Coordinates of C-alpha atoms in Angstrom, one line a residue:
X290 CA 139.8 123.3 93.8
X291 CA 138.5 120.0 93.2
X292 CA 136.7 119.2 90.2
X293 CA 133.1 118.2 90.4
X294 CA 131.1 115.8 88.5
X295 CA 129.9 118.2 85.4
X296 CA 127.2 115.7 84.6
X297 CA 125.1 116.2 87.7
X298 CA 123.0 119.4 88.8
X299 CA 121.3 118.4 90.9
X300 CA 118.1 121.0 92.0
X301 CA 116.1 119.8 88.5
X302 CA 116.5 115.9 89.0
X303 CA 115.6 116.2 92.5
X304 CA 112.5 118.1 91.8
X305 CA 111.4 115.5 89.4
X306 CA 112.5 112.5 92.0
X307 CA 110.3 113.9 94.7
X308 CA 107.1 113.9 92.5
X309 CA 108.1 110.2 91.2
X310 CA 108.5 109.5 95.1
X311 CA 105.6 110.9 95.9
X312 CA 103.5 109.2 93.2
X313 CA 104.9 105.6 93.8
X314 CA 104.0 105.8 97.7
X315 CA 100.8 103.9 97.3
X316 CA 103.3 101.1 96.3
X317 CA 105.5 102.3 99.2
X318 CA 102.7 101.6 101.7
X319 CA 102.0 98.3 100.5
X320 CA 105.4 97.1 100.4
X321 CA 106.0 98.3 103.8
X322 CA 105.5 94.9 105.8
X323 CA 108.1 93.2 103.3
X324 CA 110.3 95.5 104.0
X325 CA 110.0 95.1 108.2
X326 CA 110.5 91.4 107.2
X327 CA 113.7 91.6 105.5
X328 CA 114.8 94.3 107.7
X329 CA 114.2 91.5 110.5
X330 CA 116.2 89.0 108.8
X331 CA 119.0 91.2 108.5
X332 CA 119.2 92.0 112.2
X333 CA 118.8 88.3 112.8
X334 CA 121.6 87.1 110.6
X335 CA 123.8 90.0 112.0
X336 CA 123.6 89.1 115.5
X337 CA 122.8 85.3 114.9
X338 CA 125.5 85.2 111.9
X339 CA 128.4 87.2 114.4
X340 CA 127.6 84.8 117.4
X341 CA 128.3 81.8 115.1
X342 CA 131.4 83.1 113.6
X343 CA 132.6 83.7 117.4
X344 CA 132.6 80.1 117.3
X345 CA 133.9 79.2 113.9
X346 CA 137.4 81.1 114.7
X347 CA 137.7 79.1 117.9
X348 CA 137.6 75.6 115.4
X349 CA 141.1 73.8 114.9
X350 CA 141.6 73.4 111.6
X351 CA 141.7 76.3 108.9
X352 CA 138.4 75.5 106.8
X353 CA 135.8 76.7 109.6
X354 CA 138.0 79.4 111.0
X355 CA 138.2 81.3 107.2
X356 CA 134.4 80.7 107.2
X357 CA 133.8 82.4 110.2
X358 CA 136.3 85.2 108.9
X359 CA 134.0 85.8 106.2
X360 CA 130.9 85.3 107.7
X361 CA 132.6 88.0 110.7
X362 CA 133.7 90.6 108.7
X363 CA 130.4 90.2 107.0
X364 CA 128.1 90.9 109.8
X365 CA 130.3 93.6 111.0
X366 CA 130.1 95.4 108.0
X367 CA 126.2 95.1 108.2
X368 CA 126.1 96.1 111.8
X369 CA 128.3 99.5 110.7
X370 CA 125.3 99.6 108.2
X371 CA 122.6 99.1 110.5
X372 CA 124.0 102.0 112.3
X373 CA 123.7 103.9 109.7
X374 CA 120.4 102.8 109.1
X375 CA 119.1 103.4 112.3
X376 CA 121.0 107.3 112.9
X377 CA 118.9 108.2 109.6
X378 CA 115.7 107.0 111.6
X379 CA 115.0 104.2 108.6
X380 CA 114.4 101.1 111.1
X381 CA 111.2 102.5 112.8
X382 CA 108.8 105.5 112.8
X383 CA 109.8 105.7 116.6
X384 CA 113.3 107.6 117.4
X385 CA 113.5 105.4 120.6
X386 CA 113.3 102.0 118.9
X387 CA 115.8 103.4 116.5
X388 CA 118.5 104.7 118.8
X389 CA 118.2 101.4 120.9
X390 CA 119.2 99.1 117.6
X391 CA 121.7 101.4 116.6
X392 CA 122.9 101.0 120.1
X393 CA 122.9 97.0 119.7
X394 CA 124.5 97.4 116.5
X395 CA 127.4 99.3 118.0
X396 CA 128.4 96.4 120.3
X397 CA 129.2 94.2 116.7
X398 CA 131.0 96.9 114.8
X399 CA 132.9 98.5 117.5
X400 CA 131.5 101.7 117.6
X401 CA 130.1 101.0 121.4
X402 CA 133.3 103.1 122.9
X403 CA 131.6 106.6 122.8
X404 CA 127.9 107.0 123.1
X405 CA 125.3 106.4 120.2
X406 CA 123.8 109.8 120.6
X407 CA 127.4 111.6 119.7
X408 CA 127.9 109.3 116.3
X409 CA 124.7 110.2 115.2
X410 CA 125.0 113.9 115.7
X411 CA 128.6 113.5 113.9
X412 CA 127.3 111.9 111.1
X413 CA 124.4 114.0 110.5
X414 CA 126.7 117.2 111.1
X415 CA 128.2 115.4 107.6
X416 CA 124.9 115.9 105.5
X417 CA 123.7 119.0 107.2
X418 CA 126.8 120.9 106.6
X419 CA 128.1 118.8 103.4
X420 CA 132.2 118.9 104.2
X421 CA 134.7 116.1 105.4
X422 CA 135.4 116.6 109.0
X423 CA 139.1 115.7 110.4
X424 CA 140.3 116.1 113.5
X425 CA 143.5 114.2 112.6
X426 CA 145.1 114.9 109.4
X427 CA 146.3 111.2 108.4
X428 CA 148.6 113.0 105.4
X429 CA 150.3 115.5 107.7
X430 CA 150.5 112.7 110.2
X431 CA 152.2 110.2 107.6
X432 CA 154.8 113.0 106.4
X433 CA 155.6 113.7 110.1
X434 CA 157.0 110.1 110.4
X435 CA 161.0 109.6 110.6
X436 CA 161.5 108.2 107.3
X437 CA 161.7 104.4 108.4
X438 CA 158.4 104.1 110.1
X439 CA 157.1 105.6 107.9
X440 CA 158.0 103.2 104.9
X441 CA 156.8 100.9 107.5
X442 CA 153.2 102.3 107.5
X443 CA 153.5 102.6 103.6
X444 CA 154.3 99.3 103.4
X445 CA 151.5 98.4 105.5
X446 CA 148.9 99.8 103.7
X447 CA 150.4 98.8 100.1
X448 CA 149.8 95.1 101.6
X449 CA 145.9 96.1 101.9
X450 CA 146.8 96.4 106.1
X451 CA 144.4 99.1 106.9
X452 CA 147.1 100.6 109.9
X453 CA 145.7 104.0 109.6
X454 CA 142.4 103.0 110.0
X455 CA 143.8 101.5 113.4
X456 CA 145.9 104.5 114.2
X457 CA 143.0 106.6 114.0
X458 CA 140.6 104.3 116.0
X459 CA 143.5 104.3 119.2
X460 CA 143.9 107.8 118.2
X461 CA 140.6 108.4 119.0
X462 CA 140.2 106.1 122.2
X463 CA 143.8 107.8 123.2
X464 CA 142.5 111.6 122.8
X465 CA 139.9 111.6 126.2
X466 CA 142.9 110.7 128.2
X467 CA 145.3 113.1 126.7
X468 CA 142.8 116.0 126.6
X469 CA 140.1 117.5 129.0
X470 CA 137.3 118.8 127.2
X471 CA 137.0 115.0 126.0
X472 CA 136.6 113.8 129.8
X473 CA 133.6 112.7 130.0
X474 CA 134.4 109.9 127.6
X475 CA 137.0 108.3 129.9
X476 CA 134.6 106.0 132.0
X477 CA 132.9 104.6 129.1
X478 CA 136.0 104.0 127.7
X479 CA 137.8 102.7 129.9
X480 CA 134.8 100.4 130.7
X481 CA 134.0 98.9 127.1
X482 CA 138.0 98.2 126.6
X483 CA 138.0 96.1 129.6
X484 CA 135.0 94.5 128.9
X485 CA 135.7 94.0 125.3
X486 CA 139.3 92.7 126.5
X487 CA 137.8 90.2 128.7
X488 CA 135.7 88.6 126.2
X489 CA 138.6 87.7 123.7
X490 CA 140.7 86.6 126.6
X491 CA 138.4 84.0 127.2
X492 CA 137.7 83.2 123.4
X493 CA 141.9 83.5 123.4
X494 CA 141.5 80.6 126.2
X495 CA 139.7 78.6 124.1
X496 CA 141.7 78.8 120.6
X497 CA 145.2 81.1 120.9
X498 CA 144.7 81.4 117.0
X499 CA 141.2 83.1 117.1
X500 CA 142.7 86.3 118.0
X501 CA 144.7 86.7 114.6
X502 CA 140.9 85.1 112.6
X503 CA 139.2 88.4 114.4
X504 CA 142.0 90.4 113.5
X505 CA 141.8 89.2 109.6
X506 CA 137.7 89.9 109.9
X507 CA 137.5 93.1 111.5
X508 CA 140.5 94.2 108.9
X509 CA 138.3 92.7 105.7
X510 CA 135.4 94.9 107.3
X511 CA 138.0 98.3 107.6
X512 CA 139.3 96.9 103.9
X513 CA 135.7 97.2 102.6
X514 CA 134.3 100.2 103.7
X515 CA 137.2 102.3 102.6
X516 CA 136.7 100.7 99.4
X517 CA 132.9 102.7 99.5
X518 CA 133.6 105.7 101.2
X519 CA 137.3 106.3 99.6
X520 CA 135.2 107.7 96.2
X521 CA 131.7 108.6 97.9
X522 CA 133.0 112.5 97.9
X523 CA 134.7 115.7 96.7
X524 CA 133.9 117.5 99.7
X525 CA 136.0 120.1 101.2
X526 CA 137.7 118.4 103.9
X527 CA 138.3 121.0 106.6
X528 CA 139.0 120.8 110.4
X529 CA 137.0 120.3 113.3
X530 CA 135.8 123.9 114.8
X531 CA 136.6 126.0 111.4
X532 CA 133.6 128.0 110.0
X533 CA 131.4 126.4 107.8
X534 CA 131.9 127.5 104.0
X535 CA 129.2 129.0 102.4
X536 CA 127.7 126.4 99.7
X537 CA 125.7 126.1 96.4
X538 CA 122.5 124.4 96.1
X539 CA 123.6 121.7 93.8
X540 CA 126.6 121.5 95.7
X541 CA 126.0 118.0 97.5
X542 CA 124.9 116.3 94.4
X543 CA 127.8 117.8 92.3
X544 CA 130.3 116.2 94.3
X545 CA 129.0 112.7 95.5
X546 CA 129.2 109.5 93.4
X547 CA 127.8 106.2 94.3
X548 CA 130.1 103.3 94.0
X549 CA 128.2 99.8 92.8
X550 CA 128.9 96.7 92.5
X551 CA 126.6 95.9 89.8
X552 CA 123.4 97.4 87.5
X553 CA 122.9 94.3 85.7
X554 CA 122.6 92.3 88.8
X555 CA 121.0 94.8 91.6
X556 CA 120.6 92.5 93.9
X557 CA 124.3 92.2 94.4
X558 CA 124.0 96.0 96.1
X559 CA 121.6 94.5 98.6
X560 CA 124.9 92.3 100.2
X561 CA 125.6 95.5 101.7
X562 CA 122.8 97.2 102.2
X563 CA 122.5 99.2 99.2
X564 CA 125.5 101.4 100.4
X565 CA 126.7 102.2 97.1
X566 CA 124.0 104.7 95.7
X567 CA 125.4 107.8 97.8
X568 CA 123.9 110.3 95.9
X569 CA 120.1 108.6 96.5
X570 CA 121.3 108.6 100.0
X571 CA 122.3 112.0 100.4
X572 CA 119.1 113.2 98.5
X573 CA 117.0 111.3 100.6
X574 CA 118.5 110.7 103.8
X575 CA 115.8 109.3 105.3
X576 CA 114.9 106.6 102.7
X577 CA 115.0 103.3 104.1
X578 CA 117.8 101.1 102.1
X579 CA 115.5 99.3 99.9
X580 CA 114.5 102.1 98.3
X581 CA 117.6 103.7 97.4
X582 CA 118.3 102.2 93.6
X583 CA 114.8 103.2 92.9
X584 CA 115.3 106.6 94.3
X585 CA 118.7 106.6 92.2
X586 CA 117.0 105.7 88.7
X587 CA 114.5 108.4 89.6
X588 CA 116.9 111.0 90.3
X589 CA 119.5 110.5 87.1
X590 CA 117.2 108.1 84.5
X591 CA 119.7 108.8 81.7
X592 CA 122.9 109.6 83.0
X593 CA 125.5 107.6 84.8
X594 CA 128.0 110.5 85.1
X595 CA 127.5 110.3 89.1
X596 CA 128.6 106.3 89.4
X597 CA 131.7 104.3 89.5
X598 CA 131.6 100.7 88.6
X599 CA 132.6 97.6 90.1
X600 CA 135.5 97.3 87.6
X601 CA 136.6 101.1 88.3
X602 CA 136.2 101.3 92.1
X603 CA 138.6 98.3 92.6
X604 CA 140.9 99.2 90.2
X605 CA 141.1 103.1 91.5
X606 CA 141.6 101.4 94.8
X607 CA 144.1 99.1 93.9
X608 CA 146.2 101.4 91.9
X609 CA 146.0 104.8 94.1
X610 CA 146.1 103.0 97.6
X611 CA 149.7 104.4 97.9
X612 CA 149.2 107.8 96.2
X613 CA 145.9 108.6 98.1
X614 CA 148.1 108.7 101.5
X615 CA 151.0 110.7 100.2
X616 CA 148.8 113.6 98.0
X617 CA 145.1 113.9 98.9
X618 CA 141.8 113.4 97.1
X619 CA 143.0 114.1 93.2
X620 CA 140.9 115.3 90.8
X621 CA 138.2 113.0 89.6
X622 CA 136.7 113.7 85.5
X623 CA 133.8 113.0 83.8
X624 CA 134.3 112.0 80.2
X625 CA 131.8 111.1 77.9
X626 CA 129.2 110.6 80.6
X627 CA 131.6 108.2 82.9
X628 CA 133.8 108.6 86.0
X629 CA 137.7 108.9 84.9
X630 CA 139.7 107.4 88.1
X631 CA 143.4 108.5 86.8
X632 CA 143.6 111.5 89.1
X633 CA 141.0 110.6 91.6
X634 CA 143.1 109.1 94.2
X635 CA 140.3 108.8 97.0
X636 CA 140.2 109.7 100.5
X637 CA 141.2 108.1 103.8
X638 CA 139.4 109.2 106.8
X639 CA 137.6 108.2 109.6
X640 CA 134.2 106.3 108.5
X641 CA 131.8 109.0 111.2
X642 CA 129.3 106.1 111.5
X643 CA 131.7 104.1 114.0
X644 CA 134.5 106.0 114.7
X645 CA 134.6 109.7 117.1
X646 CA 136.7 112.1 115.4
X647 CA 138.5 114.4 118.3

């Protein structure tokens, strides 16, 4: 049984955090054209900032291709965001203009190879039901291995080369072919890999090298979402089709932490969309992503047993990026009022915003 974070109960604090929502939304409403305005210049420096770093990786040289790596994997990670946003119903009042961005943000991330509507309904089966769903058992899978590929994939991943991450995408653009209650999902497949394929042939035609700059960005994005969700939660982690277990109240709180980059410099959280501050998230799922470190001082004003630092959430990366593969989630403490990481090995799993689990 894993153990869950002692410092949080969660029916009290969200109880007071609706009534300090609801008496702050007179400031809500008025800060509600800022907040169209700086969602519009995040959609415009997604697309506008992933069109020009298609053509800083076709640049001879090295200086503009590793800018356009950064500024790629960048904009990928906020399109994967954006998503996110938009499945919650964040970007507008209107589902339609919400399931059409997160549409346009799909073609950026990847996530375009299955349809929208089944992404959503995969992620929100995550909050409604509170476990980790997976089809595909990346520890069994690993321990299947003959013993030299599979020091091969360890080896891999000890280098910070996501190649589970990719294993489980072409798993899960593989599995339609293989099986025939996933069918349906063959045209579009098949489709969006040719199309896809065509594009970086021609940007191939232009600069042989920008095929291993896109590889290096969409690797950094993989690299730094794992880094988020690896800690996000201690939920039971069952497979697709059992039974759903029968759950506490509290439970969701109890076992979800939100990994930061800073408090003393919040803004830093904004570079990625405010990700970090889970348990706001999963309290309020359909709080736009401004809102979400106001939600979290709300719901926990004097206790930080629910986050993990900067400091701790690289180093608990770094250190259990091996063991995490090889034994499971571990057992995360809280100590004094803060996260202890020595046990707490993290999870690696399919991120349900972008990829179909089958």
């Amino acid at each position: 049984m894993i153990r869950s974070n002692p410092g949080v109960s969660a029916s009290s604090q969200t109880t007071h955090a609706i009534a300090r929502w609801d008496a702050d939304s007179r400031d809500r409403h008025q800060s509600r054209l800022l907040r169209h305005l700086v969602d519009l210049v995040t959609w415009l420096y997604t697309f506008g900032g992933y069109l020009l770093s298609l053509y800083l990786v076709t640049r001879p040289g090295w200086m503009l291709p590793l800018a356009g790596v950064s500024l790629m994997a960048h904009t990928m990670i906020l399109s994967a965001l954006l998503t996110h946003e938009c499945m919650h119903g964040t970007m507008s009042k209107r589902p339609a203009l919400n399931a059409h961005l997160g549409r346009a943000s799909t073609l950026i991330s990847g996530a375009c190879y299955v349809p929208y509507a089944l992404l959503r309904r995969q992620h929100l089966d995550h909050h409604r039901n509170r476990v980790g769903y997976d089809g595909f058992s990346i520890t069994r899978w690993v321990a299947s291995l003959p013993p030299a590929l599979r020091h091969i994939v360890m080896a891999l991943e000890w280098c910070y080369v996501p190649v589970l991450s990719y294993v489980a995408r072409f798993r899960s653009l593989a599995m339609p072919f293989l099986q025939a209650q996933h069918r349906p999902l063959r045209t579009r497949i098949a489709i969006v890999l040719l199309l896809r394929g065509a594009c970086y042939l021609a940007l191939l035609s232009i600069s042989p090298w920008s095929g291993l700059w896109i590889f290096c960005a969409h690797g950094v994005m993989l690299t730094i979402l794992r880094i988020y969700d690896c800690f996000h939660h201690t939920f039971e982690v069952i497979a697709l089709g059992t039974p759903m277990p029968r759950l506490e109240r509290d439970y969701e709180q109890r076992n979800t932490y939100s990994s930061l980059i800073s408090r003393e410099h919040m803004w830093l959280n904004r570079i990625f969309l405010n990700y970090g501050f889970h348990n706001a998230h999963h309290a309020f799922p359909h709080a736009h992503w401004t809102d979400l470190a106001r939600i979290d001082a709300a719901l926990y004003p004097a206790s930080r047993a629910h986050c993990i630092h900067r400091r701790e959430l690289l180093r608990g990366y770094h250190r259990h990026r091996v063991a995490r593969i090889l034994e499971g989630l571990g057992r995360p403490e809280v100590i004094d009022g803060k996260v202890v990481m020595d046990r707490y090995y993290g999870i690696v799993m399919n991120i349900s915003f972008i990829v179909y689990d089958v």
